[in-house]
CSV table of C-alpha atoms in Angstrom, one decimal:
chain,number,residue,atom,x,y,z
O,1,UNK,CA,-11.7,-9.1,-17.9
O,2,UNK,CA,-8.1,-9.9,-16.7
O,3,UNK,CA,-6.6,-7.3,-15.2
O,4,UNK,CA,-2.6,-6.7,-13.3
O,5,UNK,CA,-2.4,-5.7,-10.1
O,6,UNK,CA,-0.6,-2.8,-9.6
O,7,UNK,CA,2.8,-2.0,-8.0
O,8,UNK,CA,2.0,-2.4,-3.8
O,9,UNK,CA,5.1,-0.4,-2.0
O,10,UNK,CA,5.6,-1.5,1.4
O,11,UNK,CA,8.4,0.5,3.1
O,12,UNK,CA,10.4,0.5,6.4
O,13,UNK,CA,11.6,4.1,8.1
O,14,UNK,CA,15.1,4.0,8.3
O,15,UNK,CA,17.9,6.3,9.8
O,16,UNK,CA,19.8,8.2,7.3
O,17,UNK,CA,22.5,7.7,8.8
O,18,UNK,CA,23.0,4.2,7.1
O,19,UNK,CA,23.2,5.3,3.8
O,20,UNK,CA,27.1,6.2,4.0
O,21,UNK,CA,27.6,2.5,6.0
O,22,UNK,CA,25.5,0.1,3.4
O,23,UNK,CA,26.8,0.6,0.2
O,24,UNK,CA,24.8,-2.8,-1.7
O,25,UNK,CA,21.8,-3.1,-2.9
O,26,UNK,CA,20.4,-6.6,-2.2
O,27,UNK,CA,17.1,-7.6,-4.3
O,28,UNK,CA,15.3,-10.9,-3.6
O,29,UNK,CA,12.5,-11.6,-6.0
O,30,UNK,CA,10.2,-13.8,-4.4
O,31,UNK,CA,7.4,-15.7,-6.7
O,32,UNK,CA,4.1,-16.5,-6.0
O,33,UNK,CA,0.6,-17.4,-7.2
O,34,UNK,CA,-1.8,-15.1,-8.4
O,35,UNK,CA,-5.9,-14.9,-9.5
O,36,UNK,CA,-6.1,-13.8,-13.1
O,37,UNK,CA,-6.6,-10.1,-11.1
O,38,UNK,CA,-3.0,-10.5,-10.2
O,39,UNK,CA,-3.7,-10.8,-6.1
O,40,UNK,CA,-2.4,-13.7,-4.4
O,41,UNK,CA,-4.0,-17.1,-4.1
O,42,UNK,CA,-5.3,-18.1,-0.4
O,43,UNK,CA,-1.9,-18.9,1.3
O,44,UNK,CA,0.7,-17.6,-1.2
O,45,UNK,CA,1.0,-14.0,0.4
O,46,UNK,CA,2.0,-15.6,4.0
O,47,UNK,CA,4.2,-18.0,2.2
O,48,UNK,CA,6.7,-15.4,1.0
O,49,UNK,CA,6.5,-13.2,3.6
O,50,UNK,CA,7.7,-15.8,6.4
O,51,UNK,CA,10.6,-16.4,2.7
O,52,UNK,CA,11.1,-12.9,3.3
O,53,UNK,CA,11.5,-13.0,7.5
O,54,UNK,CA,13.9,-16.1,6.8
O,55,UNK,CA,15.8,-14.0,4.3
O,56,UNK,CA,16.5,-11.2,6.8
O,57,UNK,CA,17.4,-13.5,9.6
O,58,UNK,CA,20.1,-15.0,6.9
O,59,UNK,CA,21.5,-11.8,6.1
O,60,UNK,CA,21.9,-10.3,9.6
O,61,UNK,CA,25.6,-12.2,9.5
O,62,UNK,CA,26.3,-9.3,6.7
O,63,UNK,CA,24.4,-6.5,8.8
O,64,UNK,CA,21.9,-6.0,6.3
O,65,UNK,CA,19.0,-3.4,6.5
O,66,UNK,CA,15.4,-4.5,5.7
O,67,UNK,CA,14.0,-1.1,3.3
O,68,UNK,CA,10.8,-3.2,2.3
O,69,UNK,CA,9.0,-4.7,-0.5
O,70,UNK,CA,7.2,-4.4,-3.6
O,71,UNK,CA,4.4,-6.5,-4.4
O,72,UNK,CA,3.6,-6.7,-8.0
O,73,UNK,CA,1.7,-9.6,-10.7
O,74,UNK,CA,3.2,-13.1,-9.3
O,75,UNK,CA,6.0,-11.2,-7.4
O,76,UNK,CA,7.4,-9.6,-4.1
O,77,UNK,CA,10.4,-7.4,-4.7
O,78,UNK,CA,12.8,-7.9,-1.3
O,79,UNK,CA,15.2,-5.0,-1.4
O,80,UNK,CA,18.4,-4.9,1.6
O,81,UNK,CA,21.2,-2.8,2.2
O,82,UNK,CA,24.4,-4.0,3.4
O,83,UNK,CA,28.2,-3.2,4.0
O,84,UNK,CA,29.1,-5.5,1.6
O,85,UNK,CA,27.5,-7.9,-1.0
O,86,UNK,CA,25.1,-10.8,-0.1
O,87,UNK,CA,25.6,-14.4,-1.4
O,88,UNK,CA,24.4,-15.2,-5.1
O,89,UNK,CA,22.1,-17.8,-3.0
O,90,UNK,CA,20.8,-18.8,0.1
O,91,UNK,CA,19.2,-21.9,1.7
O,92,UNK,CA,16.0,-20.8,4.1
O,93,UNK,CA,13.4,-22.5,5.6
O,94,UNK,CA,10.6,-22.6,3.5
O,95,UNK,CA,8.1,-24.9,6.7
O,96,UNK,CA,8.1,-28.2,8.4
O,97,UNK,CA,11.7,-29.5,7.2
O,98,UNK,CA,11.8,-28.0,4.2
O,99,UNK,CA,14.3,-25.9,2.4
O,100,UNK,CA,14.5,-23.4,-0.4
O,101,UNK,CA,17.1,-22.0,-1.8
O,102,UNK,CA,16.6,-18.3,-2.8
O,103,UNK,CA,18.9,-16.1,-5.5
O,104,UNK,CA,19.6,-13.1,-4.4
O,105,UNK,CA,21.2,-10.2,-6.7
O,106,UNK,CA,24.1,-8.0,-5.3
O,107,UNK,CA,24.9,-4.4,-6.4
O,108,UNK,CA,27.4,-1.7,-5.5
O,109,UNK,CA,25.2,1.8,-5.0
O,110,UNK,CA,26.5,3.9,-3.2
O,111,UNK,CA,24.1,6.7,-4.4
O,112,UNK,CA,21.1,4.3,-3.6
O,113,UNK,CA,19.5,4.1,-7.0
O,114,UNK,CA,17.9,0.8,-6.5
O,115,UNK,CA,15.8,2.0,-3.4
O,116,UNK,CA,14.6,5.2,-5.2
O,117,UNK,CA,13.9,3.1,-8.3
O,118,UNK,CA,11.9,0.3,-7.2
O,119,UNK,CA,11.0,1.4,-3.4
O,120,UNK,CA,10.3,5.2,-3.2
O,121,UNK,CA,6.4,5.3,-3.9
O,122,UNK,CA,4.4,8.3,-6.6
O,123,UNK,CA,1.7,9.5,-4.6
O,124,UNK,CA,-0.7,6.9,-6.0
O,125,UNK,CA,1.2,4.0,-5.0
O,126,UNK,CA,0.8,5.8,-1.2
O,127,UNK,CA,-2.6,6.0,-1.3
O,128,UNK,CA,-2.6,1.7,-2.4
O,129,UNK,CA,-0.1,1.7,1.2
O,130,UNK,CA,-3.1,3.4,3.3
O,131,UNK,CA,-5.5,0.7,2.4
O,132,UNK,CA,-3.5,-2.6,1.5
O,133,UNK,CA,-5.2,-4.0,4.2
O,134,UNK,CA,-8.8,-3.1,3.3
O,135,UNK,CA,-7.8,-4.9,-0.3
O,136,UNK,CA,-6.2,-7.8,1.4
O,137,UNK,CA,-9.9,-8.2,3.6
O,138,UNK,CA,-12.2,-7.4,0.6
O,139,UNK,CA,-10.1,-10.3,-1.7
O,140,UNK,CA,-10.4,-13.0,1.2
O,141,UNK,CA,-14.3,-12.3,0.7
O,142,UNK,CA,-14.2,-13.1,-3.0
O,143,UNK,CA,-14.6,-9.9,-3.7
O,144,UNK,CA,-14.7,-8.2,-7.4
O,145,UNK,CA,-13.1,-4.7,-7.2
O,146,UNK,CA,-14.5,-4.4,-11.4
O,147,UNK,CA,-18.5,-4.3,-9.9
O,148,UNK,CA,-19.9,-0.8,-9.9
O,149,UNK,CA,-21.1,-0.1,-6.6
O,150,UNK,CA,-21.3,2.7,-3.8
O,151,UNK,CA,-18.3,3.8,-1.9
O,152,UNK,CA,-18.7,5.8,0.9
O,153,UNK,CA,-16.4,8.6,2.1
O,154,UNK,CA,-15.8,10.6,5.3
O,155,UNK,CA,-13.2,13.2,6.2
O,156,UNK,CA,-13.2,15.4,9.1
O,157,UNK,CA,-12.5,19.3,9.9
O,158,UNK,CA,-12.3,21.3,13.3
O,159,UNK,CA,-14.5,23.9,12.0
O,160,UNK,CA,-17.7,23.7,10.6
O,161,UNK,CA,-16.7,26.3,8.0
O,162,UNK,CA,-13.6,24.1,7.2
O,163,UNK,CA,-16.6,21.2,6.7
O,164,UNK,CA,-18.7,23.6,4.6
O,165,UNK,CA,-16.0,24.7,1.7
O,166,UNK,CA,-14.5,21.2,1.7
O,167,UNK,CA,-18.2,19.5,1.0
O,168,UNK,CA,-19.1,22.2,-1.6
O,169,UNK,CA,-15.5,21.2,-3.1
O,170,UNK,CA,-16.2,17.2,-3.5
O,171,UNK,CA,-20.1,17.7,-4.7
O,172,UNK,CA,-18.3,19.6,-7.7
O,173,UNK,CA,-16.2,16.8,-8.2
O,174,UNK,CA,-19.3,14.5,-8.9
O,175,UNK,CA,-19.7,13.1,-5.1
O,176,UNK,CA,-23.1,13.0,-3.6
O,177,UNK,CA,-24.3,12.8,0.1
O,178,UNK,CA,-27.2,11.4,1.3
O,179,UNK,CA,-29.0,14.1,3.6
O,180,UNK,CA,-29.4,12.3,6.7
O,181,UNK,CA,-26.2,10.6,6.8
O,182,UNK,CA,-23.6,13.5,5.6
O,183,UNK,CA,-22.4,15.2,8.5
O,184,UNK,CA,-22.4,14.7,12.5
O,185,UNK,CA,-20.3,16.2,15.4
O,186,UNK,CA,-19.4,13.5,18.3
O,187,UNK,CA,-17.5,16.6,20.1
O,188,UNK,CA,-17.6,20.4,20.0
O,189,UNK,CA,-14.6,20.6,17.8
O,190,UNK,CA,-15.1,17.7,15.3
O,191,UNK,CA,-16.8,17.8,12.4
O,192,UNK,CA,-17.8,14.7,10.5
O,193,UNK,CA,-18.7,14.5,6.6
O,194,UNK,CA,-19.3,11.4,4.9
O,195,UNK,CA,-19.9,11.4,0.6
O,196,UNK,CA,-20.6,8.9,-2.0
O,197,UNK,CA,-19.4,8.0,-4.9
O,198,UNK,CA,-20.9,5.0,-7.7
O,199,UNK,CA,-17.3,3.5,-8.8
O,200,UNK,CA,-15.5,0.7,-9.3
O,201,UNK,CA,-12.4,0.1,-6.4
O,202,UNK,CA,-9.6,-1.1,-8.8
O,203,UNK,CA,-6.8,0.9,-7.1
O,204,UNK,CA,-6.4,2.5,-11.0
O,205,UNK,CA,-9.4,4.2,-11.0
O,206,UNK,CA,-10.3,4.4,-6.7
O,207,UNK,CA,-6.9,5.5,-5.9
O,208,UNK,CA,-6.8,8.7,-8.2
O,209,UNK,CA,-10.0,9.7,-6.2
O,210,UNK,CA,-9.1,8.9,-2.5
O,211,UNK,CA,-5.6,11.3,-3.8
O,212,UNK,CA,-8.1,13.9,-5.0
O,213,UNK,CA,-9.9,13.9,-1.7
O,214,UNK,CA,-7.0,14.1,0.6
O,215,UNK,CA,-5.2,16.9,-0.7
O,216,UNK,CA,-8.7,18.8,-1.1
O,217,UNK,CA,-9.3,17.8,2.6
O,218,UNK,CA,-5.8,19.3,3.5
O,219,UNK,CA,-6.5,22.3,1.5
O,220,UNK,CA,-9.6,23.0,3.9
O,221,UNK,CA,-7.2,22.0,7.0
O,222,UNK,CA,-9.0,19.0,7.5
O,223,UNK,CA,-8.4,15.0,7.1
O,224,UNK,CA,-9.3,12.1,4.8
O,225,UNK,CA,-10.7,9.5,6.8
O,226,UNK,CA,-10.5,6.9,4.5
O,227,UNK,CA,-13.6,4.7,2.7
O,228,UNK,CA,-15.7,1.9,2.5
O,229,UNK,CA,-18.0,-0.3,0.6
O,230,UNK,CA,-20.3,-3.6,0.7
O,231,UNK,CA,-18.7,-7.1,-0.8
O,232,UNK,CA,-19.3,-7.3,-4.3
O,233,UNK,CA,-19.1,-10.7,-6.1
């Protein structure tokens, strides 16, 4: 089954202070190609990143600010900030003594609309920031995020009452734990659970869940660890 890939929000912390200096918006939109599942092919993703790296070095004549990126089916979304407007193009270097000249749209917002349009992230697209990287590694295996298969969990609490009402929280939720594995205590004020879950990992239906678990693990006064699962292909 084909299937998108959602919106991946990479973004850069930034003093407030620039928003009354940088008054345009400055959007790149960088191509590249993608598996049917919408991730990049082997290659593509450092290609327009070092496109992107080139693009910032170009625009540092206009003082622009780097805010991030958002990586979507066959695209990365480049967004800037700058005094004043960017060129309508740009020649960059694109590898061994080549060129490639990128478009590059310029807008007057003061308010900053574009940035809270396209870069500020819903809590789901937050939870796909936290483990970009475990996606990236699973999709250089081969991966298919669509296979069933068992995902394991593991938060940890300071208290092993914290522990105790969070667990009885994610079993209600459809979790399981397998007995010897499900909790452990490498110092006197740690306290280890670990929980499994059959599921697909398409960030649509994985991401909801590792949400889920963190504000429950917060609600207890403890913290997600994060989750893991075998190659599936």
């Amino acid at each position: 089954m084909e299937r998108g890939l959602p919106r991946i929000v990479s973004i850069d912390p930034f003093d407030e202070g620039i928003r009354a200096e940088k008054h345009y918006a400055i959007v790149a939109r960088l191509s590249f190609q993608a598996r049917q599942d919408g991730l990049p092919v082997q290659g593509e993703l450092q290609r327009v990143h070092h496109l992107e790296d080139e693009i910032e070095k170009s625009l540092r004549s206009i003082e622009a600010t780097w805010l991030g990126h958002v990586t979507y089916n066959g695209t990365l979304l480049v967004l800037y900030y700058a005094p004043k407007p960017a060129p309508s193009s740009i020649s960059v270097k694109a590898g061994f003594l080549k060129k490639e000249q990128i478009s590059l749209e310029s807008r007057h917002d003061p308010s900053w609309t574009v940035y809270e349009v396209e870069m500020e992230p819903t809590e789901i697209e937050l939870e796909l920031m936290h483990f970009a990287q475990l996606y990236s590694a699973l999709a250089k295996h081969g991966d298919d995020h669509s296979l069933e298969r068992e995902v394991d969990f593991s938060a940890k609490f300071s208290s092993e009452e914290e522990r105790s009402h969070f667990l009885t929280d994610v079993l209600n939720q459809g979790f399981t734990i397998r007995p010897e594995e499900a909790t452990w205590e490498p110092t006197p004020d740690s306290f280890w659970c670990q929980f499994v879950l059959n599921t697909q990992i398409v960030p649509e239906i994985l991401m909801p869940q590792t949400l889920l678990i963190r504000k429950m693990a917060v609600k207890h006064g403890g913290e997600f660890d994060g989750w893991a699962c075998h190659v599936m292909t």
